XYZ file of N, CA and C in Angstrom:
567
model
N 14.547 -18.505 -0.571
C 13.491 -17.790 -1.267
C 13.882 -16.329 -1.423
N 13.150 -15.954 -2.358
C 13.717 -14.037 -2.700
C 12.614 -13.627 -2.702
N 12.485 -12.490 -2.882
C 10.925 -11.358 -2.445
C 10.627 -11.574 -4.147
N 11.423 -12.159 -4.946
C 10.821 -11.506 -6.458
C 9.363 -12.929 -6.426
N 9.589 -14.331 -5.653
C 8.102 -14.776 -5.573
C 7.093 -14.635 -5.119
N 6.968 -13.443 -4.085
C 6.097 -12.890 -3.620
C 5.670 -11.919 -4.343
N 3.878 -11.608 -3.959
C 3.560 -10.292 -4.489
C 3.528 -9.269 -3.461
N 4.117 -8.508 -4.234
C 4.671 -6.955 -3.605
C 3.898 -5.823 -3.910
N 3.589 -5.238 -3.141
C 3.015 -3.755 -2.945
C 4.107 -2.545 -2.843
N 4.300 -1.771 -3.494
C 5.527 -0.057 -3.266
C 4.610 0.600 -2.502
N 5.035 1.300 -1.711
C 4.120 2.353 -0.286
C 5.298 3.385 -0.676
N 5.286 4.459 -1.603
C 5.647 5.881 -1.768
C 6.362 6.566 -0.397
N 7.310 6.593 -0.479
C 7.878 8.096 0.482
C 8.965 8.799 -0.531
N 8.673 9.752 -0.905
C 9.416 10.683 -1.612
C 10.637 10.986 -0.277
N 10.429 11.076 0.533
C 11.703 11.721 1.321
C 12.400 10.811 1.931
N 12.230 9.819 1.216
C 13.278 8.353 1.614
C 14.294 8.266 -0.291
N 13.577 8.747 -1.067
C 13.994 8.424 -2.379
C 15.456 8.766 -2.643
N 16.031 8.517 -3.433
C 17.454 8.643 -3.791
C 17.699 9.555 -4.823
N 17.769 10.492 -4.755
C 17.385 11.527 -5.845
C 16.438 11.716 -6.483
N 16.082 11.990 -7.625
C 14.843 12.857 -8.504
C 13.544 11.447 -8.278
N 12.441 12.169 -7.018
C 11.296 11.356 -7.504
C 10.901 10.267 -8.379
N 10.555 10.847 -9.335
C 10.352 10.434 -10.792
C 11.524 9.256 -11.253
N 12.396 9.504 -11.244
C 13.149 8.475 -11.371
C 13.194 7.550 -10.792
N 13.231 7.720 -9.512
C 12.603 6.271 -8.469
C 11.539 5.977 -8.671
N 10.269 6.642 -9.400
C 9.288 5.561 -9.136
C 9.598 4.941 -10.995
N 10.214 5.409 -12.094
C 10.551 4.755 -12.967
C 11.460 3.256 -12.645
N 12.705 3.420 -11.508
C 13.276 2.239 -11.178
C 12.176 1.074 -10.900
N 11.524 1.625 -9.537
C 10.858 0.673 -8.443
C 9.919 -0.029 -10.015
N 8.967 0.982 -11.011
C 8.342 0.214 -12.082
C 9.345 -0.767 -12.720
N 10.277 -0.597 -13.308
C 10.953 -1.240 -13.573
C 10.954 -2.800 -12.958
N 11.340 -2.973 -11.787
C 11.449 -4.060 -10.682
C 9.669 -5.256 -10.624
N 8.990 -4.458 -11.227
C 7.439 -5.188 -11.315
C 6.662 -5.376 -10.127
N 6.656 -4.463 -9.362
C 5.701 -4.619 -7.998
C 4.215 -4.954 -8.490
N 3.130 -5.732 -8.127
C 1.838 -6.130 -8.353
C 1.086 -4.558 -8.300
N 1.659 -3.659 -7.439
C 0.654 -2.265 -7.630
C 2.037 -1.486 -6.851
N 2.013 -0.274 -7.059
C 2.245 0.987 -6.282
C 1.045 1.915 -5.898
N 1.544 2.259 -4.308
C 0.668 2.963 -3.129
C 1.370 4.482 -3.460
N 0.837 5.177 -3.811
C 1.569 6.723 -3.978
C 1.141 7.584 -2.330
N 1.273 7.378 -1.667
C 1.154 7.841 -0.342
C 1.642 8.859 -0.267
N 2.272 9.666 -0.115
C 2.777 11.035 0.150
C 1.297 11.832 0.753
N 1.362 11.623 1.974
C 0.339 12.417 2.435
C 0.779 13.831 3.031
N 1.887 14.111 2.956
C 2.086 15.488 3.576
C 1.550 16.369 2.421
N 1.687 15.925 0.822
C 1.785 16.724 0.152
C -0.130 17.702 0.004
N -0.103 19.097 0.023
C -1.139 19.722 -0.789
C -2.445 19.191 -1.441
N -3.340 19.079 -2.085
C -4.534 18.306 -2.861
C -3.783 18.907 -4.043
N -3.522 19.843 -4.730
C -3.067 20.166 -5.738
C -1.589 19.799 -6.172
N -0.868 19.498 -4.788
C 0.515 19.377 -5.289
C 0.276 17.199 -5.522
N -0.145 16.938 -4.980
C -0.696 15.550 -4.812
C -1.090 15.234 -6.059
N -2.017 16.300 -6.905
C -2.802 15.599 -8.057
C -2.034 15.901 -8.978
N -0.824 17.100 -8.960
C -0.103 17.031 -10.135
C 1.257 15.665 -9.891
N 1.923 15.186 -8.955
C 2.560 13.964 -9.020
C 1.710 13.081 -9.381
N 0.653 12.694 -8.736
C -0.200 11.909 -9.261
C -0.374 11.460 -10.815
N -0.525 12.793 -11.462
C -0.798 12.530 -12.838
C 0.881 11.921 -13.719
N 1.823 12.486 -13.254
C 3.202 12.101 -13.429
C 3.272 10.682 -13.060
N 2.966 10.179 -11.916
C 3.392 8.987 -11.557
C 2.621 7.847 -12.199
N 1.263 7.795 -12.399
C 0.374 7.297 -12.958
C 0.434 6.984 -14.448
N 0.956 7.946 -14.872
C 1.337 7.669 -16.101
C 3.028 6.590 -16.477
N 3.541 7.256 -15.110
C 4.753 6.428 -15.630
C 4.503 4.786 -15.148
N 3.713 4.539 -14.133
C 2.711 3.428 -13.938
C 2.021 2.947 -14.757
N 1.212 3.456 -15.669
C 0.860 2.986 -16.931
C 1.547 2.543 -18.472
N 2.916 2.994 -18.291
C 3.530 2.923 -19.292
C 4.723 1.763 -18.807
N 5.031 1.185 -17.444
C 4.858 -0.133 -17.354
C 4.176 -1.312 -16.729
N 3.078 -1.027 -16.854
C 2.090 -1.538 -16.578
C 2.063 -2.028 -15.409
N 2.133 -1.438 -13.890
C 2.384 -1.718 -12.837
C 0.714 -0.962 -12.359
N -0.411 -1.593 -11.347
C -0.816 -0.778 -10.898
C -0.814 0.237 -10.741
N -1.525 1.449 -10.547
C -1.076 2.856 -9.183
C -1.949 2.764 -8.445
N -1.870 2.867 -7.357
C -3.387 3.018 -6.453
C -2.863 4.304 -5.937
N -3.821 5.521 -5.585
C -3.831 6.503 -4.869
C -4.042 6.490 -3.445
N -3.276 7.074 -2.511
C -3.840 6.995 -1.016
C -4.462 8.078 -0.534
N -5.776 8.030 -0.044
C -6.495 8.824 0.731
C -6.880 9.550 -0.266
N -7.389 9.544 -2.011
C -7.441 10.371 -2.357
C -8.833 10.021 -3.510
N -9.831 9.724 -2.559
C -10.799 8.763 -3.893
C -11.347 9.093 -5.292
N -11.553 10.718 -4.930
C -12.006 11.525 -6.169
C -11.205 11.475 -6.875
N -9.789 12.076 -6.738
C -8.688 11.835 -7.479
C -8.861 10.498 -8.572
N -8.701 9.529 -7.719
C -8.579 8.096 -8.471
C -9.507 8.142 -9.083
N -10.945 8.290 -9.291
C -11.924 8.309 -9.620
C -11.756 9.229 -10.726
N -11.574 10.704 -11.190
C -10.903 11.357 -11.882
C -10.015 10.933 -12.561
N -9.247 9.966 -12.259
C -7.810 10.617 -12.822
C -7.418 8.593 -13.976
N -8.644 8.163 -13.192
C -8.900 6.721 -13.435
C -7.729 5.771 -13.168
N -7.437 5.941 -12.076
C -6.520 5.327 -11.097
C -7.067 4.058 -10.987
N -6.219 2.634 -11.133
C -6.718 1.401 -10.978
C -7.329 0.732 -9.624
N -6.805 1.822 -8.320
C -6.861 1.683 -6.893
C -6.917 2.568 -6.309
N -7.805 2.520 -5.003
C -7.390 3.242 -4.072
C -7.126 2.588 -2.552
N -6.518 3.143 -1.585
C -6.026 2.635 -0.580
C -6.096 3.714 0.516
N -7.209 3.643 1.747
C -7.701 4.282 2.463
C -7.719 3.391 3.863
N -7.361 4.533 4.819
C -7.107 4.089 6.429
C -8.772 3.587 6.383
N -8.726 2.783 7.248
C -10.232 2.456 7.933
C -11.188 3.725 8.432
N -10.879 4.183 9.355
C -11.986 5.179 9.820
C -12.080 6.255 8.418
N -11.588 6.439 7.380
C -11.595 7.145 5.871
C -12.818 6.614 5.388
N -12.405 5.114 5.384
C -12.978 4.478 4.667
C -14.655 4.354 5.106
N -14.592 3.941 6.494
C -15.669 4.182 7.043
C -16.780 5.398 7.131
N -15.824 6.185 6.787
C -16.713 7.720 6.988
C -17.814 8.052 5.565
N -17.251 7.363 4.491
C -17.896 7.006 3.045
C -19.018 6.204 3.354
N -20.127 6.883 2.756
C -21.381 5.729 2.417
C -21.002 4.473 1.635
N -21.385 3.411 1.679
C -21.741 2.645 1.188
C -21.350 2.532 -0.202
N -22.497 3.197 -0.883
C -22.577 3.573 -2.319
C -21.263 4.466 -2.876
N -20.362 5.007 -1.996
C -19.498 5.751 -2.652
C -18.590 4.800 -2.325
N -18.229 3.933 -1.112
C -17.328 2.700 -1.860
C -17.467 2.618 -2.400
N -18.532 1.508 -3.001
C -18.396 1.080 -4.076
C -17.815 1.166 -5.526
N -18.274 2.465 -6.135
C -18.044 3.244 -7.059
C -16.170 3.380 -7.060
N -15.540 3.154 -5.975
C -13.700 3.248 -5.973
C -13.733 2.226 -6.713
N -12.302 2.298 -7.471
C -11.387 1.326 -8.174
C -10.874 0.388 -7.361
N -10.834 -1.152 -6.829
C -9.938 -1.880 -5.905
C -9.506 -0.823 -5.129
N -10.688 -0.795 -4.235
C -10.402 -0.724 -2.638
C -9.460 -1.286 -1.658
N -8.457 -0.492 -1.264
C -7.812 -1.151 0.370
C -8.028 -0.065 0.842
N -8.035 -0.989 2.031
C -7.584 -0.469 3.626
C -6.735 -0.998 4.471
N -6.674 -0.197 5.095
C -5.712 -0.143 6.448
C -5.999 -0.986 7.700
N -5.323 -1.983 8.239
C -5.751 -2.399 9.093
C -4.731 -2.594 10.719
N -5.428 -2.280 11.776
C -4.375 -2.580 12.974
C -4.971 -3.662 13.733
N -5.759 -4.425 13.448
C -6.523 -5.685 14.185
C -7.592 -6.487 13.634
N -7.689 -7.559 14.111
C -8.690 -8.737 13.529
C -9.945 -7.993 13.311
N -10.409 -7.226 14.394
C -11.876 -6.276 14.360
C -12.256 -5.975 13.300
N -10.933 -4.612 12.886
C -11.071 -3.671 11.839
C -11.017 -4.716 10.949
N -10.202 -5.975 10.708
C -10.010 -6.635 9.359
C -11.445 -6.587 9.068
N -12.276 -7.823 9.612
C -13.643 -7.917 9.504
C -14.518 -6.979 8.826
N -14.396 -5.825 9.969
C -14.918 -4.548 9.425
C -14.561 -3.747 7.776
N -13.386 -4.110 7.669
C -12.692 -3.602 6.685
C -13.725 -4.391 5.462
N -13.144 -5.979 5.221
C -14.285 -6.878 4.341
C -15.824 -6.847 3.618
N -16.434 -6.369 5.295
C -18.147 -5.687 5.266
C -17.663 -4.744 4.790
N -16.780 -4.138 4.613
C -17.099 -2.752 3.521
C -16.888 -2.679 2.391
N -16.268 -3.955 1.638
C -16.075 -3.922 0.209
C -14.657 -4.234 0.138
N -13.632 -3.918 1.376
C -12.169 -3.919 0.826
C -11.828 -5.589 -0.250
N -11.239 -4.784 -1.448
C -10.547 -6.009 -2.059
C -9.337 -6.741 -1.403
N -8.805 -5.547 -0.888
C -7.531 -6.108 -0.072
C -7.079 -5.255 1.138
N -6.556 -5.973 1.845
C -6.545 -4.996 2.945
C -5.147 -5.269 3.420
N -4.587 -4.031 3.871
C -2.922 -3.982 4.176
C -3.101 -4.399 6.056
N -2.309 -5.336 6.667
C -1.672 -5.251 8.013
C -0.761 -4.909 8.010
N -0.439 -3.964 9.298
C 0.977 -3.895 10.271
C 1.632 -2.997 11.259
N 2.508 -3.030 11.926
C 3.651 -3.113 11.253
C 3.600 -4.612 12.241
N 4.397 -5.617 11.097
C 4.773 -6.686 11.413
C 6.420 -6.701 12.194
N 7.120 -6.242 11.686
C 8.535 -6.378 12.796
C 8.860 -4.551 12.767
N 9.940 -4.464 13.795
C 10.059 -3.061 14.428
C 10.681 -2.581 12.522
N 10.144 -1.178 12.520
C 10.805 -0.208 11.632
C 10.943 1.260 11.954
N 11.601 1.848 11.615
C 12.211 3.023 11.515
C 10.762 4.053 11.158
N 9.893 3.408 10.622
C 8.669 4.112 10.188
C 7.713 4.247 11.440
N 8.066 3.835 12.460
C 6.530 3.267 14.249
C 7.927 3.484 14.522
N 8.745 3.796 14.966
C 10.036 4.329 16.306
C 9.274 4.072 17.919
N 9.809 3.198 18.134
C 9.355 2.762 19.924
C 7.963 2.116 20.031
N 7.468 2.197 18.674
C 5.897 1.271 18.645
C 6.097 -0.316 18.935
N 6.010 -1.373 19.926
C 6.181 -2.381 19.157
C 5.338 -3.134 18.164
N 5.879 -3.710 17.308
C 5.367 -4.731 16.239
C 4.510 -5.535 16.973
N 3.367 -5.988 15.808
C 2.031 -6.444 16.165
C 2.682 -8.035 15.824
N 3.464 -8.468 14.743
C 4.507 -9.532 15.292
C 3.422 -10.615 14.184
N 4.104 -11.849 13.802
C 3.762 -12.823 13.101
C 2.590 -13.878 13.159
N 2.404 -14.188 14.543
C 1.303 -14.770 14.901
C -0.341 -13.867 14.741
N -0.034 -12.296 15.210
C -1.259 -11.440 14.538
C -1.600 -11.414 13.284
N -0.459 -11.655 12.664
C -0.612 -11.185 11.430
C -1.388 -13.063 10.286
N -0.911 -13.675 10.745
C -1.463 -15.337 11.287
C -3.139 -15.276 11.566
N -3.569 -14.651 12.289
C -4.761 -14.667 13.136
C -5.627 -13.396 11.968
N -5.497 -12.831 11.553
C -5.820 -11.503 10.644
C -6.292 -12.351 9.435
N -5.197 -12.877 8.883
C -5.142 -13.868 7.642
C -6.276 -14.955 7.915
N -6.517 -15.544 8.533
C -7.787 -16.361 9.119
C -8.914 -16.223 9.230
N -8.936 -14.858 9.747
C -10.435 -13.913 9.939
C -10.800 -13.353 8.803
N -10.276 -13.498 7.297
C -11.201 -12.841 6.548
C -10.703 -13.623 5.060
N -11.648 -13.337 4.112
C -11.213 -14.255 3.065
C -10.545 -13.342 1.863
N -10.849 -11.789 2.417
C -9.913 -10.826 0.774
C -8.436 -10.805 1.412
N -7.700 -11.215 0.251
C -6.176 -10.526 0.436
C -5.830 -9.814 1.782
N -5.105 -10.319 2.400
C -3.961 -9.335 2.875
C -2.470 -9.147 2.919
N -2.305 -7.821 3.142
C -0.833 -8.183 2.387
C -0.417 -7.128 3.865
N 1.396 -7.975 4.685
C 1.519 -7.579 5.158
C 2.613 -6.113 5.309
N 2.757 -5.587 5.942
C 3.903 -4.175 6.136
C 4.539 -4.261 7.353
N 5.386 -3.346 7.523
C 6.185 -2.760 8.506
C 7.499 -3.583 8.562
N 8.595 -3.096 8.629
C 9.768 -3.420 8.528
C 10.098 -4.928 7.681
N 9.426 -5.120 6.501
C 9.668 -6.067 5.555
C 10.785 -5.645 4.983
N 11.577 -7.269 4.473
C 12.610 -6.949 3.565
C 12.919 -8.188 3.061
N 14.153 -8.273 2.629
C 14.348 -9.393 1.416
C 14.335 -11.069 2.452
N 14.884 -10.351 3.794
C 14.643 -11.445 4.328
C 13.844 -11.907 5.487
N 13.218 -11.405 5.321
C 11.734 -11.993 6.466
C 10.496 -11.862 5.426
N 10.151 -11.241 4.367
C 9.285 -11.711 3.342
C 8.515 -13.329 3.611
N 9.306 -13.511 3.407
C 8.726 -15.404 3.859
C 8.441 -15.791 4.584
N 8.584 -15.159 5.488
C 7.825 -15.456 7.050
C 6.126 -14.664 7.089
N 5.914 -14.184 6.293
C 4.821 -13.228 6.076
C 3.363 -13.908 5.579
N 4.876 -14.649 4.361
C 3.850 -15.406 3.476
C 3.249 -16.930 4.220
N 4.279 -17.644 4.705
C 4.124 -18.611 5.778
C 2.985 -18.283 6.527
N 3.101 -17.118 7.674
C 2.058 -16.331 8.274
C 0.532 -16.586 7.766
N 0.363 -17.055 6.081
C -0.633 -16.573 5.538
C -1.343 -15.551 4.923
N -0.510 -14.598 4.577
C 0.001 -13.187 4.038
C -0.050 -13.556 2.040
N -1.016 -12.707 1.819
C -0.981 -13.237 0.037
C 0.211 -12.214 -0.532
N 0.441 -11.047 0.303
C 1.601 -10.482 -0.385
C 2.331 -9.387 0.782
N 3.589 -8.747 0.641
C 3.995 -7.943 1.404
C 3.920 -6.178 0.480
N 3.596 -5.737 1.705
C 4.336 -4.084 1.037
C 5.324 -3.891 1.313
N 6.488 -2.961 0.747
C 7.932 -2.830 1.073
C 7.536 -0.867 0.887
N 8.546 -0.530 2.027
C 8.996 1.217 1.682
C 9.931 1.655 1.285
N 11.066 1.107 2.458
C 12.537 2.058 1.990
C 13.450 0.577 1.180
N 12.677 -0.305 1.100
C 13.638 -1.529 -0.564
C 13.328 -0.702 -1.725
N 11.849 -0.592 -1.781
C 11.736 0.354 -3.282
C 12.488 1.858 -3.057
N 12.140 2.659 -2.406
C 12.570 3.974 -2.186
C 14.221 4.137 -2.152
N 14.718 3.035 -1.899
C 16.012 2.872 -1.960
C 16.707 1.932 -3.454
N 16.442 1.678 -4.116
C 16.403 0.571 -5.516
C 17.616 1.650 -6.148
């Protein structure tokens, strides 16, 4: 099996990319991920909303999702197809201002939060990290059988993360996983 039958999520790190930004997220579009996560959370609110508008567009022009992270007004503004917010983010929002987001995710580190995540509207909700990565250094992985048990407890999408790649993808999906996110496969393309 290859990752191109799975659906794939891009999770943004500009400081993993291979030269000019922009050009990597033109490749990774290229490649057809089901959505891109523009995450770059170190960046500014202003330096954020001007990539944003760059990336989004080059997202729209091949028709790949964008979802924004942590950034709801933005998306809401900027008419971003998604957004994708940690749990306690998400939680801190009324009700009524979920709602009003474009395809909602969240973040999840346990069956609890999954649950919790669901009662709040999430369309889809990200687990992980499923095997050790370079991204959690000395964290261990929450591992295949959690990610098994997550998938069980709730009926929206989840799609799993953390040290995915071309070849453990399938173990994800097996798991019960409707799709994976990848970081440094796209960031590296």
């Amino acid at each position: 099996m290859t990752i191109s039958m799975y659906r794939k999520i891009c999770v943004t790190n500009r400081h993993l990319a291979q030269g000019d930004f922009l050009r990597q997220i033109e490749r990774v579009t290229a490649a057809k991920p089901t959505a891109l996560i523009l995450r770059e959370k170190d960046l500014t609110q202003e330096a954020y909303e001007e990539l944003a508008v760059q990336v989004l567009a080059i997202c729209r022009e091949a028709d790949v999702a964008c979802y924004f992270h942590s950034q709801p007004q933005l998306a809401v503004k900027l008419n971003a197809q998604g957004i994708h917010l940690p749990l306690k983010m998400a939680a801190s929002m009324s009700c009524e201002d979920r709602m009003r987001l474009p395809c909602l995710g969240i973040s999840v580190h346990s069956k609890k939060e999954a649950v919790e995540a669901q009662k709040m509207g999430a369309a889809y909700i990200i687990y992980g990290h499923i095997f050790a990565t370079d991204c959690k250094k000395g964290v261990p992985p929450r591992g295949l059988a959690m990610l098994r048990s997550i998938c069980g407890s709730v009926s929206v999408p989840v799609y799993a993360i953390g040290g995915i790649n071309e070849e453990n993808a399938w173990q994800c999906i097996v798991a019960g996983a409707y799709g994976v996110c990848m970081m440094s496969k796209y960031m590296e393309l």
